[in-house]
Protein backbone atom coordinates (compact mmCIF):
# COMPACT_ATOMS: atom_id res chain seq x y z
CA MET A 1 0.00 0.00 0.00
CA ASN A 2 1.37 3.40 -1.02
CA HIS A 3 1.31 6.25 1.43
CA PRO A 4 1.49 9.95 0.62
CA SER A 5 4.97 11.16 1.55
CA GLY A 6 3.51 13.47 4.20
CA SER A 7 1.88 10.55 6.04
CA LEU A 8 5.05 8.44 6.23
CA PRO A 9 6.88 8.08 9.54
CA PRO A 10 9.88 10.45 9.92
CA ALA A 11 12.39 7.59 9.55
CA ASP A 12 10.83 6.53 6.22
CA ARG A 13 10.81 10.10 4.93
CA ALA A 14 14.47 10.51 5.92
CA GLU A 15 15.40 7.29 4.12
CA ILE A 16 13.55 8.30 0.94
CA TRP A 17 15.16 11.74 1.06
CA LEU A 18 18.64 10.21 1.38
CA ARG A 19 18.09 7.59 -1.32
CA ARG A 20 17.00 10.25 -3.80
CA ARG A 21 20.18 12.19 -3.13
CA LEU A 22 22.52 9.22 -2.78
CA GLY A 23 24.57 10.11 -5.85
CA ARG A 24 25.16 13.64 -4.62
CA ALA A 25 25.90 12.35 -1.11
CA VAL A 26 28.64 10.07 -2.51
CA VAL A 27 30.19 13.03 -4.34
CA LEU A 28 30.08 15.05 -1.11
CA SER A 29 31.82 12.15 0.68
CA TYR A 30 34.63 12.33 -1.88
CA LEU A 31 34.80 16.10 -1.51
CA ALA A 32 34.96 15.83 2.29
CA ALA A 33 37.80 13.32 1.97
CA LEU A 34 39.64 15.75 -0.29
CA LEU A 35 39.17 18.82 1.92
CA LEU A 36 39.17 17.19 5.37
CA PRO A 37 40.91 13.80 5.22
CA GLY A 38 42.14 13.83 8.85
CA PRO A 39 39.16 12.12 10.54
CA GLY A 40 38.99 9.56 7.74
CA LEU A 41 42.68 8.73 8.09
CA TRP A 42 42.19 8.31 11.85
CA LEU A 43 39.24 5.98 11.27
CA ARG A 44 41.31 3.90 8.82
CA ARG A 45 43.77 2.99 11.56
CA GLU A 46 43.15 -0.02 13.79
CA HIS A 47 41.93 0.92 17.26
CA THR A 48 41.73 -1.13 20.44
CA LEU A 49 38.61 -1.41 22.58
CA PRO A 50 39.71 -1.84 26.23
CA LEU A 51 38.34 -4.97 27.91
CA GLY A 52 39.65 -4.44 31.43
CA THR A 53 42.25 -6.91 32.62
CA ALA A 54 41.53 -9.15 29.63
CA GLY A 55 43.39 -6.73 27.37
CA GLY A 56 41.78 -5.12 24.36
CA LEU A 57 39.76 -5.98 21.26
CA PRO A 58 41.28 -4.69 17.97
CA LEU A 59 38.70 -2.90 15.81
CA SER A 60 38.96 -1.69 12.23
CA THR A 61 36.37 0.82 11.01
CA GLY A 62 36.36 -0.30 7.37
CA PRO A 63 35.45 -3.96 7.93
CA LEU A 64 32.89 -2.99 10.60
CA LEU A 65 31.12 -0.54 8.27
CA LEU A 66 31.22 -3.06 5.42
CA SER A 67 29.63 -5.66 7.71
CA LEU A 68 26.88 -3.18 8.62
CA VAL A 69 26.10 -2.50 4.95
CA LEU A 70 26.05 -6.21 4.07
CA PHE A 71 23.95 -7.08 7.14
CA SER A 72 21.41 -4.50 6.00
CA ALA A 73 21.45 -5.95 2.48
CA GLY A 74 20.78 -9.43 3.85
CA PHE A 75 18.04 -8.16 6.15
CA GLN A 76 16.22 -6.64 3.18
CA VAL A 77 16.24 -9.87 1.14
CA PRO A 78 12.64 -11.04 0.57
CA VAL A 79 13.61 -14.71 0.86
CA ARG A 80 10.12 -16.08 0.32
CA GLU A 81 9.78 -14.12 -2.93
CA LEU A 82 12.85 -15.82 -4.40
CA GLY A 83 10.97 -19.08 -4.95
CA ARG A 84 9.81 -18.06 -8.43
CA LEU A 85 13.43 -17.80 -9.56
CA LEU A 86 13.62 -21.58 -9.38
CA ARG A 87 10.74 -21.77 -11.87
CA SER A 88 12.33 -19.25 -14.26
CA PRO A 89 16.05 -19.10 -13.51
CA THR A 90 17.36 -17.89 -16.92
CA ALA A 91 18.27 -14.36 -15.83
CA LEU A 92 19.72 -15.57 -12.52
CA LEU A 93 21.94 -18.23 -14.10
CA ALA A 94 23.00 -15.90 -16.91
CA GLY A 95 23.91 -13.22 -14.37
CA LEU A 96 26.05 -15.60 -12.31
CA VAL A 97 27.86 -16.93 -15.40
CA LEU A 98 28.48 -13.42 -16.73
CA HIS A 99 29.62 -12.18 -13.34
CA LEU A 100 32.37 -14.79 -13.46
CA ALA A 101 33.08 -14.53 -17.20
CA ILE A 102 33.21 -10.74 -17.68
CA PRO A 103 36.42 -10.28 -15.60
CA LEU A 104 38.09 -13.01 -17.68
CA LEU A 105 37.11 -11.18 -20.88
CA VAL A 106 37.61 -7.54 -19.90
CA ILE A 107 40.73 -7.56 -17.71
CA PRO A 108 43.05 -9.22 -20.30
CA LEU A 109 41.96 -6.59 -22.83
CA VAL A 110 42.72 -3.77 -20.38
CA ALA A 111 46.06 -5.34 -19.49
CA PHE A 112 46.97 -5.56 -23.20
CA VAL A 113 46.12 -1.88 -23.74
CA LEU A 114 48.16 -0.79 -20.70
CA ARG A 115 51.17 -2.75 -21.89
CA GLN A 116 51.35 -0.40 -24.87
CA THR A 117 51.90 2.57 -22.52
CA PRO A 118 55.34 3.72 -21.30
CA ASP A 119 54.51 2.74 -17.69
CA ALA A 120 57.44 0.79 -16.20
CA ASP A 121 55.32 -2.13 -14.95
CA GLY A 122 52.81 -2.15 -17.82
CA GLY A 123 50.04 -0.73 -15.69
CA SER A 124 50.13 -3.68 -13.28
CA GLY A 125 49.04 -1.51 -10.35
CA LEU A 126 45.89 -0.40 -12.16
CA VAL A 127 45.18 -3.93 -13.38
CA THR A 128 45.58 -5.23 -9.81
CA ALA A 129 42.98 -2.75 -8.55
CA MET A 130 40.59 -3.64 -11.39
CA ILE A 131 40.93 -7.36 -10.67
CA LEU A 132 40.04 -6.75 -7.02
CA ILE A 133 36.95 -4.81 -8.13
CA VAL A 134 35.53 -7.21 -10.71
CA ALA A 135 36.22 -10.24 -8.50
CA MET A 136 33.81 -8.96 -5.85
CA PRO A 137 30.13 -9.99 -5.67
CA VAL A 138 27.31 -7.90 -7.14
CA ALA A 139 26.87 -4.68 -5.18
CA ALA A 140 23.93 -4.70 -2.79
CA GLY A 141 23.19 -1.15 -3.96
CA ALA A 142 22.12 -2.57 -7.32
CA THR A 143 18.78 -3.48 -5.74
CA VAL A 144 18.14 0.23 -5.12
CA TRP A 145 18.55 1.03 -8.80
CA THR A 146 16.37 -1.94 -9.83
CA GLY A 147 13.61 -0.63 -7.60
CA LYS A 148 13.79 2.78 -9.24
CA ASP A 149 12.85 1.50 -12.70
CA ASP A 150 10.43 -1.29 -11.69
CA GLY A 151 13.01 -3.88 -12.63
CA ASP A 152 12.98 -7.57 -11.79
CA GLN A 153 13.66 -7.16 -8.08
CA PRO A 154 13.62 -10.89 -7.14
CA THR A 155 16.21 -11.63 -9.85
CA MET A 156 18.35 -8.71 -8.71
CA VAL A 157 18.16 -9.77 -5.07
CA GLY A 158 18.91 -13.36 -6.11
CA LEU A 159 22.02 -12.25 -8.01
CA VAL A 160 23.28 -10.20 -5.08
CA LEU A 161 22.65 -13.05 -2.66
CA ALA A 162 24.01 -15.86 -4.85
CA SER A 163 27.16 -13.97 -5.89
CA THR A 164 27.80 -13.08 -2.25
CA LEU A 165 27.38 -16.63 -1.00
CA LEU A 166 29.63 -17.96 -3.78
CA SER A 167 32.30 -15.29 -3.24
CA PRO A 168 34.62 -17.47 -1.09
CA LEU A 169 35.02 -19.60 -4.22
CA THR A 170 34.77 -17.04 -7.02
CA ILE A 171 37.06 -14.31 -5.61
CA PRO A 172 40.14 -16.58 -5.29
CA LEU A 173 39.29 -18.20 -8.66
CA VAL A 174 39.21 -14.88 -10.52
CA ILE A 175 42.36 -13.64 -8.79
CA THR A 176 44.30 -16.84 -9.46
CA THR A 177 43.25 -16.88 -13.13
CA LEU A 178 44.27 -13.28 -13.79
CA VAL A 179 47.50 -13.11 -11.75
CA PRO A 180 49.70 -14.07 -14.77
CA LEU A 181 48.76 -10.73 -16.40
CA LEU A 182 50.78 -8.81 -13.77
CA SER A 183 54.44 -8.03 -13.27
CA ASP A 184 56.24 -10.13 -10.67
CA ASP A 185 55.90 -7.64 -7.78
CA TYR A 186 52.18 -7.10 -8.26
CA ALA A 187 51.62 -10.79 -9.00
CA ASP A 188 53.09 -11.65 -5.60
CA THR A 189 51.02 -8.89 -3.98
CA LEU A 190 47.78 -10.08 -5.58
CA THR A 191 48.55 -13.72 -4.77
CA THR A 192 48.94 -12.79 -1.08
CA THR A 193 45.68 -10.84 -1.22
CA GLY A 194 43.98 -13.80 -2.87
CA HIS A 195 45.11 -16.06 -0.05
CA THR A 196 43.60 -13.58 2.42
CA ALA A 197 40.32 -13.54 0.48
CA HIS A 198 40.26 -17.33 0.37
CA GLY A 199 41.37 -17.65 3.97
CA GLY A 200 38.69 -15.54 5.60
CA PHE A 201 37.85 -12.16 4.08
CA ALA A 202 35.17 -13.41 1.68
CA LEU A 203 33.60 -15.67 4.30
CA VAL A 204 33.90 -13.52 7.43
CA GLY A 205 33.82 -10.09 5.82
CA VAL A 206 31.23 -10.66 3.09
CA VAL A 207 29.17 -13.83 3.48
CA LEU A 208 28.60 -13.96 7.25
CA PRO A 209 27.21 -10.41 7.66
CA CYS A 210 24.83 -10.96 4.73
CA ALA A 211 23.76 -14.37 6.06
CA ALA A 212 23.27 -12.90 9.54
CA GLY A 213 20.93 -10.27 8.09
CA ILE A 214 18.88 -12.94 6.29
CA LEU A 215 18.59 -15.09 9.41
CA CYS A 216 17.58 -12.11 11.55
CA ARG A 217 14.84 -11.24 9.06
CA LEU A 218 13.53 -14.81 9.13
CA ALA A 219 13.68 -14.95 12.93
CA LEU A 220 11.84 -11.67 13.58
CA PRO A 221 8.03 -11.65 13.71
CA THR A 222 6.48 -9.89 10.71
CA ALA A 223 5.15 -7.08 12.92
CA TRP A 224 8.67 -6.27 14.16
CA ARG A 225 10.35 -6.55 10.77
CA GLY A 226 9.04 -3.23 9.47
CA HIS A 227 10.17 -1.38 12.59
CA ALA A 228 13.62 -2.95 12.33
CA LEU A 229 13.92 -1.99 8.67
CA ARG A 230 13.13 1.65 9.52
CA VAL A 231 16.21 1.67 11.75
CA ILE A 232 18.63 -0.65 9.95
CA THR A 233 18.23 0.69 6.40
CA PRO A 234 18.95 4.40 7.01
CA VAL A 235 21.77 3.54 9.43
CA ALA A 236 23.33 1.32 6.76
CA LEU A 237 22.97 4.08 4.14
CA VAL A 238 24.81 6.49 6.41
CA GLY A 239 27.35 3.76 7.17
CA SER A 240 28.00 3.27 3.43
CA LEU A 241 28.64 7.02 3.04
CA VAL A 242 31.04 7.01 6.00
CA LEU A 243 32.81 3.98 4.50
CA THR A 244 33.12 5.86 1.20
CA TYR A 245 34.60 8.83 3.06
CA VAL A 246 37.07 6.63 4.98
CA ASN A 247 38.26 4.85 1.82
CA ALA A 248 38.48 8.09 -0.13
CA SER A 249 40.49 9.72 2.66
CA GLY A 250 43.13 7.02 2.33
CA ALA A 251 43.42 7.37 -1.44
CA LEU A 252 43.08 11.14 -1.75
CA GLY A 253 45.19 11.84 1.34
CA SER A 254 48.03 9.84 -0.20
CA PHE A 255 47.48 11.59 -3.55
CA LEU A 256 47.65 15.06 -1.96
CA ALA A 257 50.84 14.16 -0.08
CA HIS A 258 52.46 12.87 -3.29
CA PRO A 259 50.51 14.23 -6.28
CA ARG A 260 50.58 11.96 -9.34
CA PRO A 261 48.27 13.52 -11.95
CA LEU A 262 49.13 10.92 -14.59
CA LEU A 263 48.16 8.11 -12.20
CA LEU A 264 44.86 9.84 -11.45
CA GLY A 265 44.12 10.30 -15.15
CA ALA A 266 45.05 6.69 -15.92
CA ALA A 267 42.87 5.45 -13.03
CA LEU A 268 39.87 7.35 -14.41
CA VAL A 269 40.42 6.06 -17.96
CA VAL A 270 40.90 2.43 -16.91
CA ALA A 271 37.95 2.47 -14.49
CA THR A 272 35.76 3.99 -17.22
CA LEU A 273 36.83 1.34 -19.74
CA VAL A 274 36.18 -1.59 -17.40
CA CYS A 275 32.86 -0.16 -16.20
CA LEU A 276 31.64 0.61 -19.73
CA LEU A 277 32.60 -2.80 -21.11
CA SER A 278 30.95 -4.61 -18.19
CA PHE A 279 27.63 -2.79 -18.67
CA LEU A 280 27.75 -3.23 -22.46
CA LEU A 281 28.40 -6.97 -22.18
CA GLY A 282 25.51 -7.28 -19.74
CA ARG A 283 23.18 -5.40 -22.09
CA ALA A 284 24.30 -7.48 -25.09
CA ALA A 285 23.73 -10.74 -23.17
CA ALA A 286 20.24 -9.62 -22.12
CA ARG A 287 19.33 -8.90 -25.75
CA LEU A 288 20.81 -12.20 -26.90
CA LEU A 289 18.71 -14.07 -24.33
CA ARG A 290 15.64 -11.99 -25.32
CA LEU A 291 14.82 -11.20 -21.71
CA ASP A 292 11.89 -8.94 -20.92
CA ALA A 293 12.63 -5.32 -19.97
CA PRO A 294 12.68 -5.80 -16.15
CA SER A 295 14.94 -8.88 -16.29
CA SER A 296 17.17 -7.20 -18.89
CA SER A 297 17.63 -4.18 -16.64
CA SER A 298 18.48 -6.36 -13.64
CA LEU A 299 21.00 -8.44 -15.61
CA THR A 300 22.70 -5.33 -17.01
CA LEU A 301 23.01 -3.75 -13.57
CA ALA A 302 24.35 -6.98 -12.05
CA CYS A 303 27.07 -7.22 -14.69
CA GLY A 304 28.29 -3.68 -14.17
CA MET A 305 27.84 -3.13 -10.44
CA ASN A 306 30.42 -4.79 -8.21
CA ASN A 307 30.90 -4.31 -4.49
CA SER A 308 33.66 -1.71 -4.73
CA SER A 309 33.40 -1.07 -0.97
CA ALA A 310 34.48 -4.65 -0.30
CA SER A 311 37.46 -4.34 -2.67
CA ALA A 312 38.45 -1.04 -1.01
CA VAL A 313 38.35 -2.67 2.44
CA LEU A 314 40.37 -5.63 1.16
CA ILE A 315 43.02 -3.28 -0.26
CA THR A 316 43.09 -1.21 2.94
CA THR A 317 43.49 -4.23 5.22
CA THR A 318 45.90 -6.33 3.14
CA LEU A 319 47.82 -3.65 1.21
CA PRO A 320 48.09 -0.65 3.57
CA ASP A 321 51.36 0.36 1.86
CA LYS A 322 49.63 0.82 -1.53
CA PRO A 323 46.89 3.43 -0.97
CA HIS A 324 47.22 4.53 -4.61
CA LEU A 325 45.37 1.33 -5.60
CA LEU A 326 42.26 2.88 -4.06
CA LEU A 327 42.12 5.59 -6.76
CA PRO A 328 40.68 3.35 -9.52
CA VAL A 329 38.42 1.66 -6.95
CA LEU A 330 36.91 5.02 -5.96
CA ALA A 331 36.59 6.04 -9.61
CA TYR A 332 34.80 2.80 -10.44
CA GLY A 333 32.46 3.17 -7.46
CA LEU A 334 31.32 6.56 -8.75
CA LEU A 335 31.21 5.56 -12.42
CA GLN A 336 29.07 2.47 -11.85
CA LYS A 337 26.44 4.58 -10.10
CA THR A 338 26.45 7.02 -13.04
CA ALA A 339 26.13 4.14 -15.52
CA ALA A 340 23.34 2.58 -13.42
CA SER A 341 21.38 5.84 -13.58
CA ARG A 342 21.66 5.77 -17.38
CA VAL A 343 20.41 2.17 -17.48
CA VAL A 344 17.46 3.14 -15.27
CA ALA A 345 16.68 6.19 -17.40
CA SER A 346 16.87 4.10 -20.57
CA ALA A 347 14.55 1.45 -19.11
CA SER A 348 12.07 4.14 -18.06
CA ARG A 349 11.89 5.48 -21.63
CA ALA A 350 11.45 2.00 -23.12
């Protein structure tokens, strides 16, 4: 049942207001990181929560905020509505196959192009960052964009959920397959990161928070679920913006300390190329499969929208000495939202 905006509870109105301005809020997060990176750099550091005589509990802001966002995504999954996907799984299966195949098609092309540049390592740093982006599961935020254009929401939610649950297998697989494209130093770096992803990050940092959200939704009585959503969803939206600010502070703070305009330009170009190719391949696959407009929109968004926040946290925690790798990650995070808005606008005109 639809309610006039004036009759909605304050928490719902605040959430709607923030969602409608999410793109601008992300830009403001980047701007805040550029002008006032100090608090973000402090939050990036590991802190210890005192536990009396027992010592202290180490806490890292990035992983905690990522867990909050993924818990919220899991809590919003309408599990009982996913049953129809088993009766018509074409879009879901195509999305999962493409999510695994697109990195294997796009990244070698990007690596080949970068090898033609005068960069000493053939652009291995940029390729490393791109691999860590495209290896991640479908971004939970894709469900927001699907909802805006009346897309196939169950398929979109299914793709987010399935790619997340499979990530402990798919992330190391993508990384291992693409490592030979890198120079020796970055190959060793990415191999170490892949071991971390296989050893716990994908499971503890990605799957468990999402699964916890799903279980909490199933456990709560229906009457309580709506009240919980009114708290969890806006808090998670704010948490995602803070996470964006924290990640951007690391990248932009390093850039301001040691300006590298060519690196920034290259990061923007490479992120644009990977993002554009991913969306185009998703759109082409949807047309080839002759999916209806809602399913086509969901498949296209799933192919182009990866969880860049997870890749940023992985880089921050495993490669703290390489903050420049966050530049293409931040660029991709902004570009995929811009591309998603174009997909939504195109679907609305269709």
